Coordinates of C-alpha atoms and ligand atoms in Angstrom, one line a residue:
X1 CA 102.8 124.3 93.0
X2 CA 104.0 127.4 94.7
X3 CA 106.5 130.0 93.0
X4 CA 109.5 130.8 95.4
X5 CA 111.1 133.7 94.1
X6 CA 114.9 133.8 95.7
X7 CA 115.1 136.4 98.6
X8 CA 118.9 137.9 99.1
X9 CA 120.7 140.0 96.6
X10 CA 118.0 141.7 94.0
X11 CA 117.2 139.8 90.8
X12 CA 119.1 140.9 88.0
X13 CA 117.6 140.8 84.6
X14 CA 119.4 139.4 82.3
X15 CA 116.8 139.2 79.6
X16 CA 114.1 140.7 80.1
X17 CA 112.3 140.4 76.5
X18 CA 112.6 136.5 77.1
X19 CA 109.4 134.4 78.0
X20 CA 109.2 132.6 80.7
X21 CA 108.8 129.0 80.3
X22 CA 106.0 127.7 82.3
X23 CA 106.9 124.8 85.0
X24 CA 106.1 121.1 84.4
X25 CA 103.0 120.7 86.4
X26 CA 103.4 118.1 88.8
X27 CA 106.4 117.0 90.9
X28 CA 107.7 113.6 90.0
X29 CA 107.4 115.2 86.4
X30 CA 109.8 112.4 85.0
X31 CA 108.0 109.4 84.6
X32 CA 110.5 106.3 85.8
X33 CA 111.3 104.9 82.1
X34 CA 113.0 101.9 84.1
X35 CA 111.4 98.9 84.6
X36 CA 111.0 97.4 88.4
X37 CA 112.5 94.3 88.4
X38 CA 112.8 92.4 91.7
X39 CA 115.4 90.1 92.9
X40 CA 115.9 88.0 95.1
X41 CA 119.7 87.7 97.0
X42 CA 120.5 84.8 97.9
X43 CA 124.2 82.9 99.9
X44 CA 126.7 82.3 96.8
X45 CA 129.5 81.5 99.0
X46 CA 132.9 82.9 99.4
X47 CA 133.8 86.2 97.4
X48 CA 137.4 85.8 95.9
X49 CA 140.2 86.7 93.1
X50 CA 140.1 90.5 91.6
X51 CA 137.6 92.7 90.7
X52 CA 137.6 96.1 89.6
X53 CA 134.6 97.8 90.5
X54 CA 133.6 101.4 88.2
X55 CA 135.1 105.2 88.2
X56 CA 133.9 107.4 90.9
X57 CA 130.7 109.0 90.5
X58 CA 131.6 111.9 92.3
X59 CA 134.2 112.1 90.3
X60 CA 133.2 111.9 86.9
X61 CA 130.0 114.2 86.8
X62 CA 132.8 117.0 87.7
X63 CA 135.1 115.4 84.8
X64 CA 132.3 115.9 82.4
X65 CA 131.1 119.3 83.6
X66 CA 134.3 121.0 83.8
X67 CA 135.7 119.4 80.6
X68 CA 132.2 120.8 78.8
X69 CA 133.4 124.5 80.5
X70 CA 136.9 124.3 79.3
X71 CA 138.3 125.8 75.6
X72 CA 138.9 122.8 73.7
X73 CA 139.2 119.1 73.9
X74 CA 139.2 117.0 76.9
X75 CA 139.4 113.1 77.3
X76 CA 138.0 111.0 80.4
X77 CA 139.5 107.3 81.0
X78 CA 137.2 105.7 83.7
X79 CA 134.2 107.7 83.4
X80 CA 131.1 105.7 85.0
X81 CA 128.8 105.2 82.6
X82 CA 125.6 105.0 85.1
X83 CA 122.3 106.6 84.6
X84 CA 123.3 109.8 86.9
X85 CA 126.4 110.2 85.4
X86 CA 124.7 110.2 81.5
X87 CA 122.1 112.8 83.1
X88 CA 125.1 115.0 83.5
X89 CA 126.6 114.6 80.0
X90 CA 123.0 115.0 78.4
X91 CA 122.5 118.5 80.4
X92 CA 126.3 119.5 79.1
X93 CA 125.4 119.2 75.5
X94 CA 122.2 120.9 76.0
X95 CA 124.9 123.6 77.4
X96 CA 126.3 123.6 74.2
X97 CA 129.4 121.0 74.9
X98 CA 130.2 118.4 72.3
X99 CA 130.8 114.7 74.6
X100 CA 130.6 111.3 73.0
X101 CA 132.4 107.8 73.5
X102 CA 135.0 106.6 71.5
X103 CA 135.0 102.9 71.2
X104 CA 138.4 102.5 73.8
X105 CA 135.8 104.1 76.1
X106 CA 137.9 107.2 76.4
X107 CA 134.9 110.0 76.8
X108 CA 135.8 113.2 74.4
X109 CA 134.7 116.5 75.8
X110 CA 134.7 119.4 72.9
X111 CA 133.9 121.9 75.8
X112 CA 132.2 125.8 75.4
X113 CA 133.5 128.1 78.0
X114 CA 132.9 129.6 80.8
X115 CA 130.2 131.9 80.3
X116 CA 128.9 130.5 77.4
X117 CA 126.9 128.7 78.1
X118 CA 123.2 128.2 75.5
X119 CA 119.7 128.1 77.6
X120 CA 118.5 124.7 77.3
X121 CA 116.0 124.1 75.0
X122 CA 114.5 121.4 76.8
X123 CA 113.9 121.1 81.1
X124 CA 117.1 119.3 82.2
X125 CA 116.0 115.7 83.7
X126 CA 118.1 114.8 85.8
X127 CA 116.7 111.8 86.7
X128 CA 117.4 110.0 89.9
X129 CA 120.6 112.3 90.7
X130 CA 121.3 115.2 93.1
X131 CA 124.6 115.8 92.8
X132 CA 124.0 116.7 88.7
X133 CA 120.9 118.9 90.0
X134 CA 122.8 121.0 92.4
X135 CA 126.0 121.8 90.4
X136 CA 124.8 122.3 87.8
X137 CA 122.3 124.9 89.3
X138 CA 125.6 126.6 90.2
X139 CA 126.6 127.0 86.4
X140 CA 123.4 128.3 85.7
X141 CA 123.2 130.5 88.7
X142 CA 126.1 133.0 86.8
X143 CA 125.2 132.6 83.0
X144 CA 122.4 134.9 81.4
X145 CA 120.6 131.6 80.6
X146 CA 117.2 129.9 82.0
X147 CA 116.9 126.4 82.6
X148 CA 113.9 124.2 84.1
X149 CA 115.4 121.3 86.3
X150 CA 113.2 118.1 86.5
X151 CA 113.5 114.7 88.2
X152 CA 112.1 111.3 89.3
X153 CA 109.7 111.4 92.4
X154 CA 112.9 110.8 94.6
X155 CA 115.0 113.1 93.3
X156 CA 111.6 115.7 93.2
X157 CA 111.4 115.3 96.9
X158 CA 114.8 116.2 98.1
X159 CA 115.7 119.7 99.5
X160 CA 117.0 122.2 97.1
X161 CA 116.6 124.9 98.9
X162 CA 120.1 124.6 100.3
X163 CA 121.4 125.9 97.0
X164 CA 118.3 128.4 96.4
X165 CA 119.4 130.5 99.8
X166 CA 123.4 131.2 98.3
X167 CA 122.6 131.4 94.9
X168 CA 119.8 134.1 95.6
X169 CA 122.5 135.6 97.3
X170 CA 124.8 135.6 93.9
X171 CA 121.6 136.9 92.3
X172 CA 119.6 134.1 90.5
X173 CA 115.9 133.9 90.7
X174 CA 113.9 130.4 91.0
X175 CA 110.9 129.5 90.9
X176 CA 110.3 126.1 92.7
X177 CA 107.8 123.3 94.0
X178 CA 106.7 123.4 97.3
X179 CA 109.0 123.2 99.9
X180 CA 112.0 124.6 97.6
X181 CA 111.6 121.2 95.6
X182 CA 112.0 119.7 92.1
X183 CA 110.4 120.8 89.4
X184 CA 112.4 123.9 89.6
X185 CA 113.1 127.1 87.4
X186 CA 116.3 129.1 87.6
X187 CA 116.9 132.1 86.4
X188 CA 120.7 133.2 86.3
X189 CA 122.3 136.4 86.7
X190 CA 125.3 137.7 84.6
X191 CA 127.1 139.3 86.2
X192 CA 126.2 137.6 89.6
X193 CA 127.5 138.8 92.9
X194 CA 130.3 137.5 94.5
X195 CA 129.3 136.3 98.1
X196 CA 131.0 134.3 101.2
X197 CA 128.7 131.6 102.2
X198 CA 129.3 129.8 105.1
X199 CA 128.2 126.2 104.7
X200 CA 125.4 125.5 106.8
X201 CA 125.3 122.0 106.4
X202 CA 128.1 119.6 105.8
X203 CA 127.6 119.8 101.4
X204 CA 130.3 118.6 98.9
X205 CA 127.3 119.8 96.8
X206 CA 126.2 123.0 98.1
X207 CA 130.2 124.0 98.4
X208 CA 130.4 123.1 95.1
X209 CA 127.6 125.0 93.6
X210 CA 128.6 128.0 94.8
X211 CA 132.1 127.7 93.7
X212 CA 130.8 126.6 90.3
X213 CA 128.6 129.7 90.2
X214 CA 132.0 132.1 91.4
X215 CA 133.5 130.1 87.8
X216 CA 131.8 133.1 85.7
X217 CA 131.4 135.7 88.6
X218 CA 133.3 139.0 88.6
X219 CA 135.8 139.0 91.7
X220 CA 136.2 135.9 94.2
X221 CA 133.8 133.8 95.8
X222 CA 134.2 132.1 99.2
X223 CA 132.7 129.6 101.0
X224 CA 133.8 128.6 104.3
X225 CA 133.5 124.9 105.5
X226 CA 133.0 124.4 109.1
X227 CA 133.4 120.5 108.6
X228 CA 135.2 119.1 105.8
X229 CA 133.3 117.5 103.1
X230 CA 134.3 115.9 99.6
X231 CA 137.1 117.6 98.1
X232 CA 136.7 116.8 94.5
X233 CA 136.0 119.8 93.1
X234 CA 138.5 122.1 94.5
X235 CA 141.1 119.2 93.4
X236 CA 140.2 119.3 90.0
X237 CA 138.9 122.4 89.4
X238 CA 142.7 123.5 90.2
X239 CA 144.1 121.0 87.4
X240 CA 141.8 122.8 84.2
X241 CA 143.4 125.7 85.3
X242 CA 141.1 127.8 87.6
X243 CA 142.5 130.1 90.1
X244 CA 141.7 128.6 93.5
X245 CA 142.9 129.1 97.1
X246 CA 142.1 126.8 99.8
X247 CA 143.2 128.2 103.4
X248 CA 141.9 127.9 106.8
X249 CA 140.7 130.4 109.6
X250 CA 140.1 129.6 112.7
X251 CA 140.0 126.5 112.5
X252 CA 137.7 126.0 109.0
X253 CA 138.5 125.7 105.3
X254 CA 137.9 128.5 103.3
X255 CA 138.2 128.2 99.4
X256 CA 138.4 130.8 97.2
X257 CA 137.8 130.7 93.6
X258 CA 138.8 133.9 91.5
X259 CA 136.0 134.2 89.2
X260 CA 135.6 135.0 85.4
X261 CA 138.2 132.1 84.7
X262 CA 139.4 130.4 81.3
X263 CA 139.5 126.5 82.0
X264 CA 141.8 124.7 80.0
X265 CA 141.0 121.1 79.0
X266 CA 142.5 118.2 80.6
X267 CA 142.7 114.4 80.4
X268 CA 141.2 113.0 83.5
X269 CA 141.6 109.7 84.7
X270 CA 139.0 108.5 87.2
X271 CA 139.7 106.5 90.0
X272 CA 137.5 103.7 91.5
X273 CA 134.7 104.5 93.3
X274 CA 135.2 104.1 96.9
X275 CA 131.1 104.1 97.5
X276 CA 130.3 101.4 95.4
X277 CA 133.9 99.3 96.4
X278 CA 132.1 99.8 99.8
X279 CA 129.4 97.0 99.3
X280 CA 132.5 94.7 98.4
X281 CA 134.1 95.3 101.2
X282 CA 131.8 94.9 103.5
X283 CA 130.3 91.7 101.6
X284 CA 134.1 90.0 101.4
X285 CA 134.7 90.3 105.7
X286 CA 131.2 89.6 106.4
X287 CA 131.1 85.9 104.0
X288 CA 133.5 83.2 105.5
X289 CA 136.1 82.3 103.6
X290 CA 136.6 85.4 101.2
X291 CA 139.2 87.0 99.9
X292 CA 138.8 89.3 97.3
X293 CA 140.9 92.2 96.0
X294 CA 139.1 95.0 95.1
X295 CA 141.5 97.2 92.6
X296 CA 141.7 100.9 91.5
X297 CA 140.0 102.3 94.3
X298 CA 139.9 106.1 95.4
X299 CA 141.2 106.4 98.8
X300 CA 141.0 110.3 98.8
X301 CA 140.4 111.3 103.1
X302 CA 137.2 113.1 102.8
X303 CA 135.8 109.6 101.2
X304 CA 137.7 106.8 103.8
X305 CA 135.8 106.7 106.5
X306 CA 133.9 103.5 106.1
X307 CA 137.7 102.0 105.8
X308 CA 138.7 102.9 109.3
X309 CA 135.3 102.5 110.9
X310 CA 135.3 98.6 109.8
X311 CA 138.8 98.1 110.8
X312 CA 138.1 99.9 114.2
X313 CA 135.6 97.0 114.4
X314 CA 138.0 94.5 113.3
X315 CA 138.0 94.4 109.4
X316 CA 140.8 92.5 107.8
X317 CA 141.7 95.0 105.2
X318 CA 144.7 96.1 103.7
X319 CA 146.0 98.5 100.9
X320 CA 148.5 97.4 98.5
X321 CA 150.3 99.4 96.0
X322 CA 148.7 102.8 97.0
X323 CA 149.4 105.7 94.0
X324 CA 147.9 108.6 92.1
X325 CA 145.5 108.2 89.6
X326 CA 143.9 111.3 88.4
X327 CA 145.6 113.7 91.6
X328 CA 143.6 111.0 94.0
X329 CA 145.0 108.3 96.2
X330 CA 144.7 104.9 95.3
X331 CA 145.0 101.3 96.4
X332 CA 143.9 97.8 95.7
X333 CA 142.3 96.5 98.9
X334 CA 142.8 93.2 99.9
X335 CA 139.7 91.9 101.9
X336 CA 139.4 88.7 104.2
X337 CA 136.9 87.5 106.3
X338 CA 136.9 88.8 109.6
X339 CA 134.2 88.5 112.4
X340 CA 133.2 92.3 113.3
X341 CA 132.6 93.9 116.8
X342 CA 129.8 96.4 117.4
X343 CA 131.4 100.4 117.6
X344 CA 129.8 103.8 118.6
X345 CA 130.2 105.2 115.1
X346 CA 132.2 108.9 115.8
X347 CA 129.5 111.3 114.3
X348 CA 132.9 113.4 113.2
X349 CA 133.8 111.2 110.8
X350 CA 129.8 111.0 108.9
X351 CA 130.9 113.2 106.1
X352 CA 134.0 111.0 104.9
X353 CA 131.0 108.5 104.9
X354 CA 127.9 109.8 104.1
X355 CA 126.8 107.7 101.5
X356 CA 128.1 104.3 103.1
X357 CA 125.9 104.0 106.0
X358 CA 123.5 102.0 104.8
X359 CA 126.1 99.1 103.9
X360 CA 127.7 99.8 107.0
X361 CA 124.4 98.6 108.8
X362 CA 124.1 95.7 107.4
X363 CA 128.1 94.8 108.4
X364 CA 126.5 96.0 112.0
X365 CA 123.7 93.7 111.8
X366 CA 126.4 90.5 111.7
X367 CA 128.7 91.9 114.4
X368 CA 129.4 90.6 117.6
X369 CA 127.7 93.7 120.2
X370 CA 125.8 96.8 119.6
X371 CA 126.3 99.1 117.0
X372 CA 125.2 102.7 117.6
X373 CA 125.5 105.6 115.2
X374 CA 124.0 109.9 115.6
X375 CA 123.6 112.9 114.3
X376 CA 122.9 111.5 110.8
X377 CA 120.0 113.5 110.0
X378 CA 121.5 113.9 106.1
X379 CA 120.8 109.8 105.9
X380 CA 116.6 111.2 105.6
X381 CA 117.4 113.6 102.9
X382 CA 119.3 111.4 100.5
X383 CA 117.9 108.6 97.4
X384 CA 115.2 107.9 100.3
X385 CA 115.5 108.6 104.1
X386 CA 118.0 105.7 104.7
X387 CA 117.5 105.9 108.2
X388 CA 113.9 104.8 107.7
X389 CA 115.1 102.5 104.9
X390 CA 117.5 100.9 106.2
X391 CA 115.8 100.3 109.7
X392 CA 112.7 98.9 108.2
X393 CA 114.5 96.9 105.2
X394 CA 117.1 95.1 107.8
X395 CA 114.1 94.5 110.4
X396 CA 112.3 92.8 107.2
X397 CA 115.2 90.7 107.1
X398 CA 115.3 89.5 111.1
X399 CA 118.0 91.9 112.1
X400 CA 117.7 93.8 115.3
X401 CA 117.1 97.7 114.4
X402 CA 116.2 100.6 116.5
X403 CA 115.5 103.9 115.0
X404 CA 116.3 107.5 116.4
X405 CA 115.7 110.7 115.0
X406 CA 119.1 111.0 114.4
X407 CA 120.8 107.2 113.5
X408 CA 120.0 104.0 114.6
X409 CA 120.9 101.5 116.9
X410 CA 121.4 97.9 115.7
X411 CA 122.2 94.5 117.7
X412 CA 124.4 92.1 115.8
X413 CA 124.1 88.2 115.7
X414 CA 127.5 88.1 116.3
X415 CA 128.2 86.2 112.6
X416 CA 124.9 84.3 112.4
X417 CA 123.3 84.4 109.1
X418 CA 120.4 86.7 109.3
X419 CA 116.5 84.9 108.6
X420 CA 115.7 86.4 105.4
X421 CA 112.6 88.3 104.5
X422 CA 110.9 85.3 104.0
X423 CA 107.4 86.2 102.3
X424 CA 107.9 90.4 102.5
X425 CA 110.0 92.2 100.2
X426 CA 112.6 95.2 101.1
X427 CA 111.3 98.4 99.5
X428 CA 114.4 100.0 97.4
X429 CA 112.3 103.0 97.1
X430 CA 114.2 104.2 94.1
X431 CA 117.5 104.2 96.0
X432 CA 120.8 101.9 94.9
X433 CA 122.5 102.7 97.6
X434 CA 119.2 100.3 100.0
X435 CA 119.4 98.2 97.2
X436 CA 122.8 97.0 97.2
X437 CA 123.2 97.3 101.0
X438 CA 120.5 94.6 100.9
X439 CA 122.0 92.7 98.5
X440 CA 125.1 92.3 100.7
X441 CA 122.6 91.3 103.3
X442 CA 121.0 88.2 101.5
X443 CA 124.3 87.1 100.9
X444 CA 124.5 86.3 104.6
X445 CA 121.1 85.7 105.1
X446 CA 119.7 82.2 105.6
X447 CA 116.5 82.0 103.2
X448 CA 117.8 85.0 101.2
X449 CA 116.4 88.8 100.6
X450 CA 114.0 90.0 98.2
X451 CA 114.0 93.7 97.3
X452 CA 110.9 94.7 95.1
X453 CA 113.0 97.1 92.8
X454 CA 116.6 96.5 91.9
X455 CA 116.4 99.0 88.3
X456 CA 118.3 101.7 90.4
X457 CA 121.5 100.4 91.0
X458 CA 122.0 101.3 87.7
X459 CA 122.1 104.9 88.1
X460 CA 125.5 104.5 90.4
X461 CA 126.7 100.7 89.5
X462 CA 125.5 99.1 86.1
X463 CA 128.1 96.4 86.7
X464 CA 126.8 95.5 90.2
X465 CA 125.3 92.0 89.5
X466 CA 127.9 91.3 87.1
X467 CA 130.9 91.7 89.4
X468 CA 129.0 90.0 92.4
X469 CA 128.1 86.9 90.2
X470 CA 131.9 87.2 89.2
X471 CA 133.0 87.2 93.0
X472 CA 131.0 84.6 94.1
X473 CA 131.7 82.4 91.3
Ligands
S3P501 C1 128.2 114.2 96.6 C2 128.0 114.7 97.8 C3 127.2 114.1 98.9 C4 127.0 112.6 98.5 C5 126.6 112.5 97.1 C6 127.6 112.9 96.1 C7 129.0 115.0 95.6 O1 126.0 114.7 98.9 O2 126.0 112.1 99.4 O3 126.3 111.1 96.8 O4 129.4 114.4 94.5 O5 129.3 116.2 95.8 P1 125.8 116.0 99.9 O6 126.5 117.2 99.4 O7 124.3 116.2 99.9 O8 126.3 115.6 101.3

């Protein structure tokens, strides 16, 4: 364990009598409470009627963070109810926000303020997820609070030094693993600096850590976006009542958010999650003879790209009675069998897909052609490195994978059933996102696919092997 003390702006001392709480000792600090459980996926046949697959996750950590910032009471309708999303409720109360679940499943968010914040009492486990870790480093960042982030041995390998470098800037002070990793301590800084950061990766969750930091930060803080990412936070953000601008210079986004702000509450209503519709939709064209609607789900641009990619490779898919829900589009897909044909996957379009490549391998490995896909470098920082995952999981499986440093290349059977992993077993490696993907591919697979750990689709979809049994029936 190193100490990395954030370079940038100069530390500001909030409270300088206070202790400092001494790091968990080794990464991978959270000990996995779930239980592996492997599972074999096997042909059900045709996927068809209506399902209705969970609210965004995206989506409903910001629900539940920004309700637990507002002045009074907020409700949630949709809120997923999956491990990462509970990580995010559990930090909010140790924030000081009041959340439970009335029995209608409506969430009710009694929320504290911005800027007041309490310090944790405990380290903050946030479990398998990222997107909890990052924002809610940006709340810390500006509150004159300390909290100790910890996670599960994925979650304590993935780079965090991505929010370290801006929120040093705002004046925090961390102290991390090696290589700017889980177990981390974070010291915030009130009043922080207002800065302009200039995002220097395509981040939903950077961007939104530093605009949640600017919440409680005298004057406005900027962050310019050179490629559009997830807009989530600026949409909501907007509706509790913050003062945000979103404009563009030369030719990127820059959003403002004018900071020291009163949030109001809100009721929220939280569309389907187009990430986890994903594995449906590529599931129902790749299975003859489906036809399955897939309600409710968010069709919001900066999350749509797996839509267009599959129809530019021949998807039947279709979107009835589009709408609102919650200031997002939404449609109900309608999804029929279709044989695909292999594409050169337009790197542009990556971020409106980020988390859906790994399913959209597997639709690759049954097309008719070659797929290829680049410069997805972000696919080896997520759950696992997906482009190792994926490449070695759908090899396991009889597909025809190449590798790159940057994507990978994969030869389709052109609708034959894959082989199967036969006696091997697809590693999920703690990631639901592999282990659905590979779910999807046993169902076209001819002596099915056996992943050695299917515990954490629950973190994203707890209603997975429901709604597939459900499908398929
Ligand atoms: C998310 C942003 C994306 C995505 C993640 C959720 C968010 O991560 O992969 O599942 O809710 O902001 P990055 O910001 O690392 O691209």
């Amino acid at each position: 364990m190193i100490g990395i003390v954030g370079s940038g702006k100069p530390f500001i001392k909030s409270s300088p009598a206070r202790a400092r709480p001494a790091l968990p000792e080794a990464r991978g600090a959270v000990k996995d409470r779930r239980l592996m459980t492997s599972h074999t996926f096997v042909p059900l046949g045709p996927l068809r009627g209506t399902i209705r697959v969970p609210g965004d996750k995206s989506i409903s950590h910001r629900a539940l963070m920004f309700a637990g910032l507002a002045v009074g009471r907020s409700r949630i309708t949709g809120l997923l109810e999956g491990e990462d999303v509970l990580a995010t409720a559990a930090a909010m109360r140790q924030f000081g926000a009041t959340i439970s679940r009335g029995e209608d499943g409506v969430w009710i968010v009694d929320g504290v303020g911005v800027g007041s914040l309490l310090e944790p009492k405990t380290a903050l486990d946030m479990g398998n997820s990222g997107t909890s870790t990052r924002l809610l480093m940006g709340l810390v960042a500006s509150h004159a609070i300390t909290a100790t982030f910890i996670g599960d041995a994925s979650l304590s390998a993935r780079p965090m030094q991505r929010v370290i470098d801006p929120l040093s800037q705002m004046g925090a002070s961390f102290e991390a693993s090696a290589g700017g990793t889980l177990p981390l301590m974070l010291r915030g800084a009130c009043p922080a600096v207002p800065i302009t950061y200039r995002l220097p990766v395509a981040s939903a969750q950077v961007k939104s850590a530093v605009l949640l930091a600017g919440l409680n930060t005298p004057g406005i803080t900027r962050v310019i976006e050179p490629v559009p990412t997830r807009d989530h936070t600026e949409r909501m953000l907007g509706g509790f009542g913050a003062r945000l601008d979103v404009g563009e210079e030369n030719g990127e986004t820059v959003i403002a958010i004018h900071g020291e702000a009163d949030l109001r509450p809100c009721d929220v209503t939280v569309p389907g999650d187009p990430s986890s519709a994903a594995f449906f939709m590529v599931a129902a064209t790749l299975v003859p003879g489906s036809d399955l609607t897939i309600e409710n789900v968010g069709l919001n641009p900066t999350r749509a790209g797996l839509l267009h990619v599959l129809r530019q490779m021949g998807a039947d898919i279709s979107e009835v009675n589009p709408r609102e829900v919650g200031g997002e589009p939404v449609a109900d897909l309608r999804v029929r069998h279709a044989q695909l044909s292999g594409v050169e996957v337009d790197p542009a379009i990556a971020p409106a897909m980020i988390d859906e490549f790994p399913v959209l391998f597997v639709a690759a490995a049954l097309a008719s052609g070659t797929t290829r896909t680049t410069r997805l470098e972000e696919l080896r920082v997520k759950e696992s490195d997906r482009l190792a995952a994926m490449a070695a999981a759908l090899t396991a499986a009889g597909a025809q994978v190449v590798e790159h440093a940057d994507g990978l290349t994969i030869r389709g059977t052109g609708g034959d059933p894959l082989r199967g992993t036969g006696k091997a077993q697809v590693k999920s490696l703690l990631d639901h996102r592999i282990c659905m993907s590979m779910a999807v591919a046993g169902l076209v697979s001819e002596g099915g696919v056996e992943v050695d750990d299917i515990s954490p689709i629950n973190t994203s979809f707890p209603t997975f092997m429901a709604l597939l049994a459900e499908a398929a029936a």
